[in-house]
């Protein structure tokens, strides 16, 4: 006994199959091909949900005569057919993102990373070097700022550096005899 069902024999040629196609050699041949044309999707909104064909690859699509409305759910130029009208489908961004997230598993991620090893190496390197370069840049800017303050101070006449917290003020009195007597006091 097998868990698989045996293949069914193919339908006889000329039997109707999906979307007005015909069976030929065990395969369903689309309607347009049975008429000696190529299947295509009409790009005019009014004809978007009608069966369309073209004579060859470079010709424009046209609806078949008599008109044949495509079944609901068939893809059309703006979305999907619904009761003979092509309706736009706008998928919410969150919904699209969630659809991607739901389909992810660790095996798929690892397979993707292995198949794209160059991109993986670039991504991992970027994840390490970008934050590291930001930290180095921050400390370099701080050091340059301190050096700039020192350079500006060294070019002034001030005796104290702006970062010094303790200041010593010297008060002097001039005697009548033009003698200077220094007096010291300390302030913070």
mmCIF file of N, CA and C in Angstrom, residues 3 7 47 51-53 56 59 61 75 90 99 114 121 125 129 131 133 135-136 142 145 153 155 174 178-179 186-187:
data_model
loop_
_atom_site.group_PDB
_atom_site.id
_atom_site.type_symbol
_atom_site.label_atom_id
_atom_site.label_comp_id
_atom_site.label_asym_id
_atom_site.label_seq_id
_atom_site.Cartn_x
_atom_site.Cartn_y
_atom_site.Cartn_z
ATOM 1 N N UNK A 3 1.029 5.664 0.248
ATOM 2 C CA UNK A 3 0.307 6.823 0.785
ATOM 3 C C UNK A 3 -0.092 7.802 -0.314
ATOM 4 N N UNK A 7 -1.674 8.492 -10.405
ATOM 5 C CA UNK A 7 -2.015 9.599 -11.300
ATOM 6 C C UNK A 7 -3.229 9.214 -12.121
ATOM 7 N N UNK A 47 -11.785 46.886 -20.145
ATOM 8 C CA UNK A 47 -11.671 45.512 -20.651
ATOM 9 C C UNK A 47 -10.832 44.621 -19.737
ATOM 10 N N UNK A 51 -11.826 38.351 -21.212
ATOM 11 C CA UNK A 51 -10.794 37.486 -21.782
ATOM 12 C C UNK A 51 -10.178 38.211 -22.968
ATOM 13 N N UNK A 52 -8.854 38.338 -22.964
ATOM 14 C CA UNK A 52 -8.148 39.072 -24.011
ATOM 15 C C UNK A 52 -7.095 38.185 -24.667
ATOM 16 N N UNK A 53 -6.899 38.421 -25.961
ATOM 17 C CA UNK A 53 -5.893 37.689 -26.736
ATOM 18 C C UNK A 53 -5.126 38.688 -27.594
ATOM 19 N N UNK A 56 0.176 38.138 -31.920
ATOM 20 C CA UNK A 56 1.540 37.686 -31.634
ATOM 21 C C UNK A 56 2.105 38.536 -30.506
ATOM 22 N N UNK A 59 1.836 42.471 -30.721
ATOM 23 C CA UNK A 59 0.530 43.103 -30.944
ATOM 24 C C UNK A 59 -0.113 43.506 -29.623
ATOM 25 N N UNK A 61 -3.298 43.751 -26.913
ATOM 26 C CA UNK A 61 -4.350 42.839 -26.455
ATOM 27 C C UNK A 61 -5.710 43.404 -26.837
ATOM 28 N N UNK A 75 -6.617 37.626 -11.545
ATOM 29 C CA UNK A 75 -5.809 38.852 -11.520
ATOM 30 C C UNK A 75 -6.086 39.728 -12.740
ATOM 31 N N UNK A 90 -5.533 47.336 -2.271
ATOM 32 C CA UNK A 90 -4.560 48.095 -1.497
ATOM 33 C C UNK A 90 -4.336 47.320 -0.211
ATOM 34 N N UNK A 99 2.624 39.589 6.883
ATOM 35 C CA UNK A 99 2.675 38.429 5.981
ATOM 36 C C UNK A 99 4.114 37.963 5.787
ATOM 37 N N UNK A 114 23.318 31.907 3.839
ATOM 38 C CA UNK A 114 24.363 31.087 3.217
ATOM 39 C C UNK A 114 24.410 31.319 1.710
ATOM 40 N N UNK A 121 28.198 39.064 4.797
ATOM 41 C CA UNK A 121 29.450 39.604 5.343
ATOM 42 C C UNK A 121 29.395 41.131 5.364
ATOM 43 N N UNK A 125 29.464 43.241 8.841
ATOM 44 C CA UNK A 125 30.538 44.228 8.972
ATOM 45 C C UNK A 125 29.957 45.619 9.221
ATOM 46 N N UNK A 129 30.868 48.041 12.302
ATOM 47 C CA UNK A 129 31.680 49.226 12.054
ATOM 48 C C UNK A 129 30.912 50.533 12.145
ATOM 49 N N UNK A 131 28.313 51.491 14.235
ATOM 50 C CA UNK A 131 28.264 51.989 15.620
ATOM 51 C C UNK A 131 29.658 52.308 16.178
ATOM 52 N N UNK A 133 32.321 53.336 14.561
ATOM 53 C CA UNK A 133 32.808 54.602 13.999
ATOM 54 C C UNK A 133 32.068 55.794 14.602
ATOM 55 N N UNK A 135 31.000 55.960 17.737
ATOM 56 C CA UNK A 135 31.595 56.151 19.065
ATOM 57 C C UNK A 135 32.951 56.838 18.939
ATOM 58 N N UNK A 136 33.790 56.363 18.033
ATOM 59 C CA UNK A 136 35.109 56.969 17.825
ATOM 60 C C UNK A 136 34.953 58.433 17.409
ATOM 61 N N UNK A 142 34.895 65.416 20.925
ATOM 62 C CA UNK A 142 35.105 65.932 22.286
ATOM 63 C C UNK A 142 36.549 66.374 22.483
ATOM 64 N N UNK A 145 37.246 69.555 20.585
ATOM 65 C CA UNK A 145 36.617 70.695 21.249
ATOM 66 C C UNK A 145 37.495 71.174 22.410
ATOM 67 N N UNK A 153 42.480 79.754 24.540
ATOM 68 C CA UNK A 153 42.956 80.300 25.811
ATOM 69 C C UNK A 153 44.428 80.685 25.735
ATOM 70 N N UNK A 155 46.048 81.803 23.377
ATOM 71 C CA UNK A 155 46.249 83.019 22.579
ATOM 72 C C UNK A 155 45.712 84.270 23.280
ATOM 73 N N UNK A 174 48.480 100.819 46.570
ATOM 74 C CA UNK A 174 49.588 101.695 46.195
ATOM 75 C C UNK A 174 49.780 102.711 47.335
ATOM 76 N N UNK A 178 54.586 105.445 46.284
ATOM 77 C CA UNK A 178 54.587 104.606 45.077
ATOM 78 C C UNK A 178 55.170 103.221 45.319
ATOM 79 N N UNK A 179 54.896 102.751 46.490
ATOM 80 C CA UNK A 179 55.342 101.418 46.808
ATOM 81 C C UNK A 179 54.149 100.481 46.764
ATOM 82 N N UNK A 186 42.059 84.155 48.606
ATOM 83 C CA UNK A 186 41.658 83.026 47.749
ATOM 84 C C UNK A 186 40.143 82.948 47.693
ATOM 85 N N UNK A 187 39.634 82.778 46.500
ATOM 86 C CA UNK A 187 38.179 82.623 46.354
ATOM 87 C C UNK A 187 37.904 81.471 45.393
#
